[in-house]
């Protein structure tokens, strides 16, 4: 007996059970997909760098793979002879097989293409993730086809499946942030994803064996002849692409602001993505319910209303956060709530478009694949155009207005296809245009001091004299000369030792532990103060600076105290990721490598603190060369340094490590300090009593005992601390939950 032989109530009950089964499958299918994305992104960033080009390439490669996979899944779903649940099991199994070898494969391929051009690297990125993302992208149209054969409802089916899969992906973000990454690390997190793939595959096989093939319900539409091609109105395809573009652009823009508010915390991306995915899930579920029993014109009107409300919430984002001083530390929570609400409105669009654009017949899976591909293609375009281009030319305020404009365009395109009373049509048109006009006025007028308030969170008052926004990040300068990079202290404009508000004694100490620091590499420019001091050390003949954010160059250019470093003949500045640059220049050798890295718990800083990075840097040192880098007072960072090199010591909060014993020479250091000249001005006057007192103090044995801790003693003090590796990711995920 089939479902067609049951009475209506029994048939509906059977359908509910099958639907729940598919929802469970698709929910847990979303878990490993996001775990893979987060871990693979980190692995690829280590290989290709964390600059904007690499980020855009990696995200676009993921998107395109998903889009192509959706087309493949749609094509397969048309084949009535293919059992879809066993096919899903095969997809999950092959994905698990790739997952097992993925991280090792990425490392090997990265070593092979280290010197390739950017287009070649982009192609390799795509190929690396093509197989797994093809498989992931194929699952939605396959399951849509499977469920539509029973329900006869496209919009409800798409909304339901998109909901559970996206909900699983959002839950995976939270799981990675608070459990997998802090306690297990990247490789074990991948193994968890592999186990979930296998579990989903086994469950799909069991369901297929015990429930049998799926029979169509009474409500299923007539099956289209096999020769008839799938046709979706071009306007629906275009709107799906535009919706994907806007949605991904919002994700980039919202993450940028949340990341700044969190001080570039590693968890900021995962939590922003989780809230965004939860919003997408909630919106798609609600839209699926609204589609049931609704006419196509009614569905379009609901879609328009959702977009208008989404635009209204979107325009509120910056103005609300500009008042974050009122919320204190709750400002990030408010931001994440708004992320959820914005995503919820845009998450409703795809099910609505599926309902009006895809017939509920045997070709529904293929139709869904075309619509999903258009949506993914728009998302990839958003990653490239917004993340790589618009971020360089538009401020956050301007981008917020542009997104509302794009959303209004999307609403107007839907409005052009809507049918109904002219009065309702006119009202929606007026509402859409009114929200856009409000955005043009309210966002610029009410977003004043948004960065100051997000940084201070109601506890500290800032007054920024300079703000630089580009695709790499947001740089702000307070009135006292303090520099903040992406919402965290990043230095200060000061090259004088007197007072020393920025620890400038550390670059001045170069001659304390190295007798001839001729060729120096410095990773990070920031305020330019360190570069100015090092470049004017008389023993230095060349200083290569690798800075990931070109915005710092324009910042330094405008500051008289450090501007001359840009024209110093000793100095060469390269815009690149520091680790990638070292990998791309294996023959470069230096007497000293200086890495004045930021706080040890910030996103991706592990790439410059791990054992693997120290090994890479070690290969770039001349005999007796020194690696001198910031630990920001982290015991784990300091212990890692002492375990990676045979000789070393902590100097203030920096580590000095080498393959040979370190030549501590306070007499040489004093001579260097007494001869220091920057911009034609002596830094220490011979006749100045205050300067003599200062030099006496910092070159005395007492000072040495206070600021220098040799590695043997340091290793005893840090006994039990875990060394930092690329795999455990240091304190990035542990610090936010109070573990480090």
XYZ file of C-alpha atoms in Angstrom:
740
model
C 0.000 0.000 0.000
C 1.338 3.402 -0.956
C 0.653 6.835 0.469
C -1.912 7.333 -2.308
C -4.014 4.501 -0.837
C -4.225 6.033 2.631
C -7.082 8.238 3.768
C -6.128 11.950 3.706
C -5.385 12.184 7.445
C -3.153 9.130 7.411
C -1.363 10.300 4.304
C -0.690 13.648 5.936
C 0.691 11.913 9.030
C 2.991 9.786 6.868
C 4.188 12.862 5.033
C 4.943 14.587 8.333
C 7.127 11.680 9.434
C 9.063 11.678 6.152
C 9.474 15.417 6.293
C 10.860 15.228 9.808
C 13.328 12.584 8.661
C 14.616 14.787 5.847
C 14.827 17.762 8.192
C 17.002 15.791 10.605
C 19.257 14.732 7.734
C 19.605 18.228 6.345
C 20.086 19.824 9.764
C 23.067 17.617 10.551
C 24.331 17.970 6.996
C 24.698 21.703 7.681
C 26.924 21.074 10.713
C 30.002 19.624 8.964
C 29.698 22.074 6.058
C 30.331 25.070 8.332
C 32.995 23.297 10.374
C 34.830 22.590 7.130
C 34.407 26.173 5.954
C 35.838 27.683 9.139
C 38.789 25.284 9.347
C 39.567 25.301 5.634
C 39.479 29.088 5.543
C 42.102 29.230 8.282
C 44.264 26.668 6.509
C 44.023 28.514 3.198
C 44.713 31.860 4.867
C 47.935 30.473 6.315
C 48.998 29.381 2.854
C 47.847 32.335 0.795
C 47.795 35.097 3.420
C 45.112 36.910 5.403
C 45.002 40.016 3.247
C 41.867 41.129 1.414
C 42.789 39.420 -1.849
C 43.095 36.019 -0.198
C 39.923 36.461 1.845
C 37.974 37.375 -1.293
C 39.445 34.485 -3.262
C 38.654 31.910 -0.571
C 35.063 33.095 -0.040
C 34.393 33.331 -3.782
C 35.817 29.847 -4.357
C 33.450 28.446 -1.732
C 30.491 30.230 -3.277
C 31.218 29.169 -6.837
C 31.716 25.567 -5.759
C 28.346 25.587 -4.008
C 26.689 27.144 -7.053
C 28.125 24.622 -9.502
C 27.205 21.849 -7.091
C 23.605 23.031 -7.070
C 23.482 22.715 -10.858
C 24.866 19.196 -10.648
C 22.368 18.301 -7.937
C 19.509 19.679 -10.008
C 20.569 17.668 -13.043
C 20.771 14.484 -10.967
C 17.425 15.117 -9.287
C 15.676 14.934 -12.691
C 16.649 11.287 -13.003
C 13.675 9.395 -11.650
C 15.685 6.163 -11.669
C 18.145 7.524 -9.103
C 17.269 6.955 -5.451
C 17.987 10.283 -3.830
C 18.617 9.191 -0.232
C 21.386 6.725 -1.210
C 22.799 9.481 -3.387
C 22.824 11.797 -0.376
C 24.647 9.065 1.553
C 27.278 8.853 -1.195
C 27.740 12.644 -1.177
C 28.234 12.693 2.584
C 30.673 9.776 2.427
C 32.822 11.306 -0.316
C 32.817 14.629 1.565
C 34.031 12.792 4.670
C 36.801 11.112 2.685
C 37.987 14.472 1.417
C 37.702 15.966 4.888
C 40.094 13.387 6.330
C 42.909 14.375 3.948
C 41.937 18.016 3.406
C 44.253 19.889 5.774
C 47.308 17.865 4.766
C 46.455 18.301 1.090
C 46.112 22.063 1.509
C 49.573 22.291 3.082
C 51.207 20.234 0.336
C 49.549 22.164 -2.470
C 50.377 25.461 -0.773
C 54.070 24.541 -0.705
C 53.968 23.804 -4.452
C 52.304 27.081 -5.521
C 54.054 29.413 -3.092
C 55.593 31.532 -5.892
C 52.638 31.539 -8.284
C 50.795 34.659 -9.432
C 47.545 35.871 -7.842
C 45.298 34.568 -10.706
C 47.011 31.177 -10.474
C 46.547 31.148 -6.694
C 42.856 31.995 -7.177
C 42.497 29.043 -9.555
C 44.226 26.712 -7.094
C 41.936 27.914 -4.288
C 38.914 27.080 -6.399
C 40.250 23.643 -7.312
C 41.137 22.838 -3.699
C 37.580 23.338 -2.458
C 35.761 22.449 -5.687
C 35.054 18.768 -4.940
C 33.671 19.198 -1.406
C 31.709 22.370 -2.189
C 30.246 20.751 -5.320
C 28.995 17.947 -3.124
C 27.656 20.326 -0.467
C 25.881 22.461 -3.067
C 24.204 19.439 -4.642
C 22.295 18.441 -1.524
C 19.660 21.218 -1.522
C 18.173 20.582 -4.998
C 18.332 16.818 -4.409
C 16.352 17.016 -1.177
C 13.969 19.613 -2.629
C 13.172 17.236 -5.476
C 12.731 14.382 -3.028
C 10.302 16.292 -0.811
C 8.376 18.056 -3.592
C 7.505 14.641 -5.012
C 5.523 14.122 -1.814
C 4.287 17.557 -0.811
C 3.626 19.343 -4.080
C 4.691 22.617 -2.418
C 7.892 24.286 -3.645
C 8.019 27.412 -1.480
C 7.211 25.540 1.707
C 9.719 22.816 0.849
C 12.532 25.237 0.045
C 11.764 27.305 3.131
C 11.746 24.254 5.389
C 14.920 22.621 4.040
C 16.808 25.909 3.788
C 15.736 26.594 7.365
C 16.986 23.358 8.893
C 20.239 23.289 6.911
C 21.064 26.909 7.698
C 20.062 26.378 11.327
C 22.542 23.502 11.492
C 25.243 25.681 9.950
C 24.591 28.445 12.492
C 24.718 25.949 15.347
C 28.051 24.702 13.986
C 29.446 28.250 14.234
C 28.541 28.380 17.911
C 29.912 24.869 18.437
C 33.224 25.821 16.808
C 33.532 29.028 18.849
C 32.897 27.571 22.281
C 33.829 23.910 22.063
C 35.618 22.543 19.000
C 38.254 25.219 18.394
C 39.045 26.075 22.050
C 39.319 22.465 23.206
C 40.076 20.325 20.149
C 41.837 22.487 17.567
C 41.497 22.472 13.786
C 42.398 18.852 12.941
C 40.109 17.332 15.552
C 37.325 19.712 14.562
C 37.617 18.339 11.022
C 37.380 14.810 12.412
C 34.147 15.781 14.175
C 32.836 17.024 10.829
C 33.891 13.743 9.189
C 32.041 11.776 11.872
C 28.908 13.836 11.263
C 29.176 13.205 7.511
C 29.369 9.473 8.142
C 26.462 9.577 10.597
C 24.248 11.432 8.096
C 25.214 8.961 5.362
C 24.330 5.963 7.535
C 21.051 7.533 8.609
C 20.114 8.231 4.982
C 20.788 4.599 4.061
C 18.753 3.307 7.000
C 15.815 5.587 6.136
C 15.954 4.458 2.506
C 16.005 0.772 3.410
C 13.215 0.904 5.975
C 10.902 3.513 4.447
C 11.335 2.645 0.799
C 11.070 5.013 -2.166
C 9.000 8.139 -1.988
C 5.609 8.189 -3.627
C 3.985 11.389 -4.805
C 1.068 12.782 -2.837
C -2.313 13.823 -4.080
C -1.117 17.433 -4.111
C 1.930 16.888 -6.309
C 1.665 18.616 -9.657
C 1.607 16.760 -12.915
C 4.982 15.530 -14.093
C 6.452 17.595 -16.916
C 7.436 15.558 -20.000
C 11.119 14.665 -19.970
C 11.812 16.626 -23.117
C 10.483 19.880 -21.710
C 13.202 22.226 -20.421
C 13.025 23.927 -17.070
C 12.079 27.569 -17.504
C 12.194 30.149 -14.745
C 11.269 33.756 -15.556
C 14.488 35.713 -16.179
C 13.318 38.427 -13.778
C 13.094 35.861 -10.961
C 16.624 34.641 -11.752
C 17.897 38.224 -11.738
C 16.174 39.028 -8.442
C 17.638 35.861 -6.884
C 21.120 36.954 -7.973
C 20.586 40.493 -6.678
C 19.267 39.095 -3.384
C 22.399 36.962 -3.033
C 24.576 39.971 -3.781
C 22.834 42.101 -1.150
C 22.800 39.339 1.442
C 26.524 38.553 1.144
C 27.355 42.277 1.039
C 25.403 42.756 4.254
C 27.314 39.876 5.831
C 30.650 41.502 4.939
C 29.543 44.949 6.095
C 27.964 43.741 9.338
C 30.952 41.579 10.222
C 33.269 44.540 9.621
C 31.438 46.621 12.231
C 31.030 43.802 14.758
C 34.702 42.895 14.356
C 35.700 46.498 15.068
C 33.428 46.599 18.128
C 35.002 43.370 19.439
C 38.596 44.461 18.796
C 38.964 41.888 15.988
C 38.158 38.970 18.246
C 38.449 35.569 16.572
C 34.934 34.719 17.723
C 33.482 37.841 16.087
C 33.307 36.241 12.638
C 31.882 32.955 13.908
C 29.230 34.652 16.065
C 28.304 37.183 13.377
C 28.001 34.371 10.859
C 25.958 32.323 13.341
C 23.503 35.169 13.942
C 23.337 35.830 10.212
C 22.634 32.153 9.490
C 20.061 31.929 12.275
C 18.365 34.964 10.727
C 18.445 33.410 7.253
C 17.024 30.206 8.730
C 14.208 31.966 10.572
C 13.303 34.059 7.537
C 13.227 31.075 5.189
C 11.071 29.069 7.587
C 8.554 31.875 7.995
C 8.471 32.464 4.243
C 7.885 28.759 3.630
C 4.884 28.830 5.955
C 3.544 31.973 4.271
C 3.806 30.318 0.862
C 1.425 27.528 1.816
C -1.934 28.267 0.257
C -0.894 31.711 -1.027
C -1.397 32.868 -4.607
C 1.650 34.023 -6.627
C 0.637 37.720 -6.401
C 0.200 37.356 -2.658
C 3.628 35.756 -2.340
C 5.253 38.589 -4.273
C 3.561 41.183 -2.086
C 4.854 39.429 1.042
C 8.357 39.344 -0.436
C 8.227 43.093 -1.128
C 7.092 43.814 2.415
C 9.947 41.723 3.828
C 12.524 43.633 1.770
C 11.146 47.024 2.807
C 11.304 46.016 6.474
C 14.806 44.637 5.889
C 15.876 47.974 4.436
C 14.392 49.774 7.416
C 16.300 47.602 9.909
C 19.441 47.888 7.779
C 19.388 51.682 7.878
C 19.050 51.552 11.672
C 22.241 49.513 12.190
C 24.865 52.284 12.314
C 22.629 54.936 13.967
C 21.728 52.513 16.772
C 25.367 51.522 17.307
C 26.347 55.187 17.286
C 24.466 55.297 20.591
C 26.399 52.295 21.904
C 27.732 54.357 24.809
C 24.267 53.854 26.290
C 24.577 50.067 26.027
C 28.109 49.699 27.419
C 29.446 46.194 26.900
C 26.022 45.171 25.642
C 26.692 47.016 22.380
C 27.995 43.863 20.691
C 24.845 42.019 21.756
C 22.722 44.778 20.219
C 24.791 44.556 17.035
C 24.341 40.778 16.808
C 20.591 41.141 17.356
C 20.404 43.585 14.449
C 22.479 41.177 12.330
C 19.879 38.499 13.026
C 16.947 40.776 12.197
C 18.473 41.987 8.924
C 19.335 38.455 7.817
C 15.869 37.199 8.758
C 14.271 39.529 6.220
C 16.667 38.632 3.418
C 16.449 34.934 4.255
C 12.801 34.995 3.255
C 13.508 35.974 -0.353
C 14.669 32.636 -1.810
C 11.608 30.576 -0.707
C 9.277 33.282 -2.030
C 11.069 33.309 -5.379
C 10.994 29.504 -5.504
C 7.238 29.517 -4.904
C 6.470 31.910 -7.759
C 9.194 30.776 -10.158
C 9.381 26.983 -9.886
C 6.477 24.678 -10.768
C 5.785 21.934 -8.224
C 6.539 19.019 -10.523
C 9.202 16.479 -11.370
C 11.583 19.230 -12.488
C 11.431 21.126 -9.171
C 14.915 19.983 -8.169
C 16.418 21.297 -11.390
C 14.492 24.535 -11.075
C 15.743 24.947 -7.521
C 19.306 24.344 -8.662
C 19.046 27.135 -11.261
C 17.559 29.552 -8.753
C 20.108 28.599 -6.099
C 22.945 28.923 -8.598
C 21.802 32.454 -9.476
C 21.634 33.282 -5.771
C 25.118 31.863 -5.141
C 26.535 33.630 -8.204
C 25.162 36.895 -6.835
C 26.715 36.101 -3.455
C 30.119 35.454 -5.044
C 29.809 38.735 -6.926
C 29.018 40.445 -3.624
C 32.147 38.960 -2.050
C 34.290 40.254 -4.909
C 32.676 43.617 -5.608
C 31.862 44.623 -2.033
C 34.746 42.965 -0.208
C 37.434 43.754 -2.743
C 36.319 46.970 -4.460
C 33.587 48.923 -2.686
C 35.291 48.648 0.720
C 38.216 50.577 -0.763
C 36.073 53.441 -2.033
C 33.097 53.694 0.325
C 33.018 54.415 4.028
C 30.808 52.309 6.284
C 28.163 55.047 6.196
C 28.206 55.206 2.407
C 28.097 51.426 2.103
C 25.100 51.273 4.428
C 23.237 53.711 2.174
C 24.292 51.771 -0.930
C 22.901 48.532 0.513
C 19.533 50.149 1.217
C 19.577 51.476 -2.347
C 20.250 47.970 -3.703
C 17.489 46.584 -1.490
C 15.077 49.203 -2.808
C 15.997 48.240 -6.365
C 15.231 44.619 -5.507
C 11.829 45.627 -4.094
C 11.033 47.684 -7.201
C 11.899 44.747 -9.464
C 9.456 42.587 -7.532
C 6.922 45.386 -7.572
C 7.094 45.433 -11.359
C 5.946 41.780 -11.357
C 3.212 42.177 -8.764
C -0.441 42.177 -9.662
C -3.141 43.646 -7.541
C -5.086 46.804 -6.763
C -3.346 49.969 -7.883
C -3.759 51.499 -4.459
C -1.777 48.705 -2.772
C 0.816 48.879 -5.529
C 1.228 52.627 -5.033
C 1.465 52.281 -1.246
C 4.291 49.747 -1.481
C 6.109 51.918 -3.990
C 5.857 54.923 -1.685
C 7.018 52.915 1.332
C 10.035 51.562 -0.537
C 11.093 54.998 -1.773
C 10.415 56.602 1.623
C 12.706 54.120 3.381
C 15.452 54.851 0.841
C 15.032 58.611 1.342
C 15.152 58.115 5.103
C 18.360 56.087 4.750
C 20.032 58.815 2.691
C 19.314 61.342 5.434
C 19.343 59.367 8.675
C 22.408 57.153 8.248
C 24.918 59.999 7.673
C 23.238 62.322 10.175
C 22.845 59.791 13.005
C 26.053 57.753 12.665
C 28.314 60.457 14.036
C 31.001 59.100 16.388
C 29.966 55.477 15.785
C 33.587 54.270 15.919
C 34.422 56.317 19.013
C 31.412 54.933 20.863
C 31.949 51.339 19.757
C 35.551 51.491 20.936
C 34.764 53.188 24.253
C 31.588 51.206 24.994
C 30.495 53.923 27.367
C 33.556 53.580 29.617
C 36.131 55.688 27.774
C 35.690 58.858 25.748
C 37.527 59.029 22.433
C 37.774 61.829 19.915
C 39.173 60.578 16.620
C 41.150 62.984 14.480
C 41.688 60.516 11.649
C 39.687 57.573 10.329
C 40.877 55.416 7.437
C 38.585 52.747 6.008
C 39.646 50.355 3.287
C 39.070 46.736 2.371
C 41.715 45.600 4.859
C 40.158 47.242 7.893
C 39.414 50.383 9.885
C 42.219 52.515 11.346
C 41.414 55.292 13.801
C 43.629 57.842 15.553
C 42.673 59.502 18.830
C 43.495 63.121 19.578
C 46.461 62.082 21.756
C 48.112 60.234 18.841
C 47.040 56.727 19.849
C 46.426 54.441 16.871
C 43.724 51.773 16.866
C 43.682 49.086 14.202
C 40.303 47.389 13.753
C 39.185 48.419 17.209
C 42.315 47.557 19.218
C 45.340 49.515 20.441
C 47.950 49.442 17.697
C 50.621 51.933 18.740
C 51.222 55.620 19.169
C 53.006 58.408 17.349
C 56.073 58.785 19.535
C 59.812 58.251 18.979
C 61.180 59.800 22.196
C 62.268 57.695 25.155
C 61.415 60.379 27.711
C 58.060 59.397 29.171
C 57.849 56.480 26.708
C 54.051 56.083 26.435
C 54.314 53.384 23.759
C 57.219 51.183 24.897
C 59.528 52.713 22.288
C 62.492 51.485 24.337
C 62.043 48.107 22.615
C 63.129 49.177 19.096
C 65.817 51.381 20.649
C 67.170 48.201 22.300
C 68.166 46.638 18.969
C 71.890 47.220 19.619
C 71.604 45.804 23.134
C 71.373 42.234 21.894
C 72.812 42.381 18.328
C 76.206 43.860 17.512
C 75.615 44.433 13.782
C 71.914 44.501 12.847
C 72.633 45.395 9.213
C 69.656 43.865 7.421
C 66.344 44.024 9.277
C 62.872 42.770 8.434
C 59.905 44.265 10.253
C 56.420 42.763 10.019
C 53.882 45.512 10.593
C 54.192 49.288 10.186
C 51.362 50.618 12.355
C 52.152 54.185 13.510
C 55.613 54.114 11.907
C 57.271 54.952 15.235
C 59.157 51.666 15.454
C 60.196 51.910 11.820
C 61.510 55.442 12.362
C 63.649 54.359 15.333
C 65.035 51.244 13.633
C 65.769 52.964 10.324
C 67.831 55.592 12.165
C 69.976 53.075 14.031
C 73.422 53.776 12.525
C 74.214 50.046 12.289
C 71.164 49.296 10.134
C 71.779 49.471 6.407
C 68.434 48.109 5.144
C 64.961 47.865 6.624
C 62.279 45.853 4.811
C 58.776 46.453 6.147
C 55.882 44.134 5.313
C 52.526 45.740 6.129
C 49.206 44.136 5.290
C 47.125 47.342 5.391
C 48.214 50.124 2.987
C 46.126 52.562 5.018
C 48.975 52.863 7.508
C 51.200 54.386 4.828
C 48.824 57.279 4.241
C 48.458 57.641 8.003
C 52.222 57.827 8.561
C 52.572 60.248 5.666
C 50.413 62.779 7.530
C 52.370 62.622 10.814
C 55.484 64.880 10.918
C 57.225 62.835 13.618
C 57.355 59.684 11.461
C 56.658 60.829 7.888
C 60.330 60.898 6.872
C 60.628 57.121 7.277
C 58.681 56.709 4.040
C 61.424 58.528 2.150
C 64.366 56.957 3.975
C 66.726 55.323 1.459
C 67.250 52.367 3.797
C 63.546 51.553 3.877
C 61.550 49.350 1.513
C 57.844 48.870 2.237
C 55.876 45.915 0.865
C 52.100 45.536 1.104
C 51.523 41.882 1.894
C 50.766 39.342 4.587
C 53.933 38.839 6.633
C 53.839 35.055 6.729
C 53.009 34.776 3.047
C 55.832 37.162 2.147
C 58.339 35.029 4.033
C 57.037 31.899 2.309
C 57.280 33.593 -1.096
C 60.898 34.722 -0.487
C 62.713 31.631 0.798
C 66.168 33.018 -0.097
C 65.862 36.290 1.849
C 68.041 36.412 4.978
C 68.137 38.976 7.777
C 70.186 39.745 10.842
C 67.049 40.658 12.761
C 63.356 39.940 12.169
C 61.063 42.157 14.209
C 57.396 41.338 14.561
C 55.636 43.843 16.779
C 52.468 41.810 16.595
C 49.184 42.775 18.140
C 47.392 41.143 21.072
C 47.791 37.365 21.210
C 44.032 36.687 21.250
C 43.051 38.584 18.106
C 41.819 36.847 14.972
C 44.532 35.160 12.881
C 47.407 36.464 15.043
C 48.371 32.830 15.660
C 49.792 32.872 12.137
C 52.626 35.037 13.521
C 52.994 33.322 16.910
C 52.854 29.596 16.257
C 55.680 27.085 16.312
C 55.288 26.710 12.562
C 55.768 30.433 12.001
C 58.827 30.504 14.259
C 60.320 27.670 12.199
C 59.632 29.626 9.007
C 61.207 32.795 10.432
C 64.221 30.840 11.672
C 65.045 29.810 8.092
C 65.247 33.505 7.147
C 67.858 34.436 9.777
C 71.572 34.781 9.143
C 73.946 32.984 11.495
C 73.408 34.426 14.958
C 70.331 36.261 13.715
C 67.659 37.423 16.123
C 63.885 37.042 16.075
C 62.421 39.814 18.206
C 58.649 39.720 18.617
C 55.793 40.846 20.830
C 54.156 38.387 23.217
C 51.653 40.864 24.696
C 52.460 39.259 28.069
C 51.164 35.814 27.078
C 52.866 32.958 28.941
C 51.988 30.587 26.103
C 53.626 32.822 23.497
C 56.757 33.173 25.614
C 57.031 29.448 26.294
C 56.565 28.659 22.590
C 59.525 30.898 21.747
C 61.831 29.227 24.257
C 60.877 25.762 23.003
C 61.432 26.701 19.348
C 64.931 28.223 19.739
C 67.940 27.047 21.778
C 68.698 30.522 23.142
C 66.396 33.308 24.163
C 65.005 35.658 26.775
C 62.067 37.890 27.484
C 62.839 41.609 27.195
C 59.927 43.585 28.714
C 57.016 41.868 26.911
C 59.005 40.869 23.799
C 60.872 37.642 23.154
C 64.435 37.646 21.806
C 65.418 34.232 20.399
C 68.340 32.947 18.344
C 70.286 29.852 17.325
C 73.409 31.236 19.035
C 73.933 32.765 22.488
C 72.661 36.328 22.665
C 75.311 39.038 22.971
C 73.959 41.302 25.732
C 76.122 44.445 25.657
C 74.888 47.441 27.648
C 77.987 49.498 26.823
C 77.396 49.136 23.087
C 73.747 49.984 23.587
C 74.546 53.183 25.472
C 76.953 54.308 22.758
C 74.264 53.732 20.144
C 71.684 55.662 22.153
C 74.026 58.605 22.709
C 74.618 58.879 18.951
C 70.947 58.555 17.919
C 69.778 61.176 15.402
C 66.269 61.303 13.886
C 65.349 63.928 11.306
C 68.602 65.768 12.098
C 67.796 66.029 15.807
C 69.814 64.294 18.524
C 67.577 62.151 20.695
C 69.882 62.405 23.739
C 71.740 65.632 24.405
C 75.198 65.204 26.067
C 74.704 68.269 28.246
C 71.181 67.272 29.348
C 71.074 66.110 32.963
C 67.654 64.460 32.409
C 69.001 62.475 29.457
C 71.995 61.297 31.498
C 69.708 60.150 34.291
C 67.532 58.279 31.805
C 70.490 56.543 30.138
C 71.993 55.633 33.494
C 68.698 54.101 34.579
C 68.021 51.915 31.520
C 71.611 50.660 31.153
C 72.015 49.712 34.823
C 72.155 46.111 36.150
C 68.990 46.756 38.154
C 67.032 47.590 35.006
C 68.394 44.467 33.306
C 67.168 42.267 36.151
C 63.695 43.814 35.893
C 63.139 43.502 32.153
C 65.216 40.459 31.093
C 64.179 36.887 31.876
C 66.313 34.121 30.361
C 64.597 31.097 28.802
C 65.630 28.492 31.440
C 63.933 30.529 34.148
C 60.988 31.356 31.875
C 60.375 27.683 31.062
C 60.174 26.877 34.773
C 57.709 29.715 35.313
C 55.484 28.646 32.416
C 55.546 24.914 33.142
C 52.301 23.290 31.996
C 51.421 25.990 29.447
C 50.570 24.596 26.023
C 52.825 25.774 23.159
C 51.036 27.591 20.343
C 50.610 25.771 17.033
C 48.704 26.416 13.840
C 46.406 23.581 14.832
C 45.443 24.698 18.363
C 45.287 28.363 17.248
C 46.799 29.712 20.442
C 44.573 31.858 22.616
C 42.323 33.123 19.824
C 39.346 30.959 20.786
C 40.229 30.304 24.426
C 40.697 33.887 25.611
C 37.113 35.065 24.883
C 35.696 32.301 27.079
C 38.178 32.912 29.899
C 40.480 29.924 29.375
C 43.727 31.847 28.675
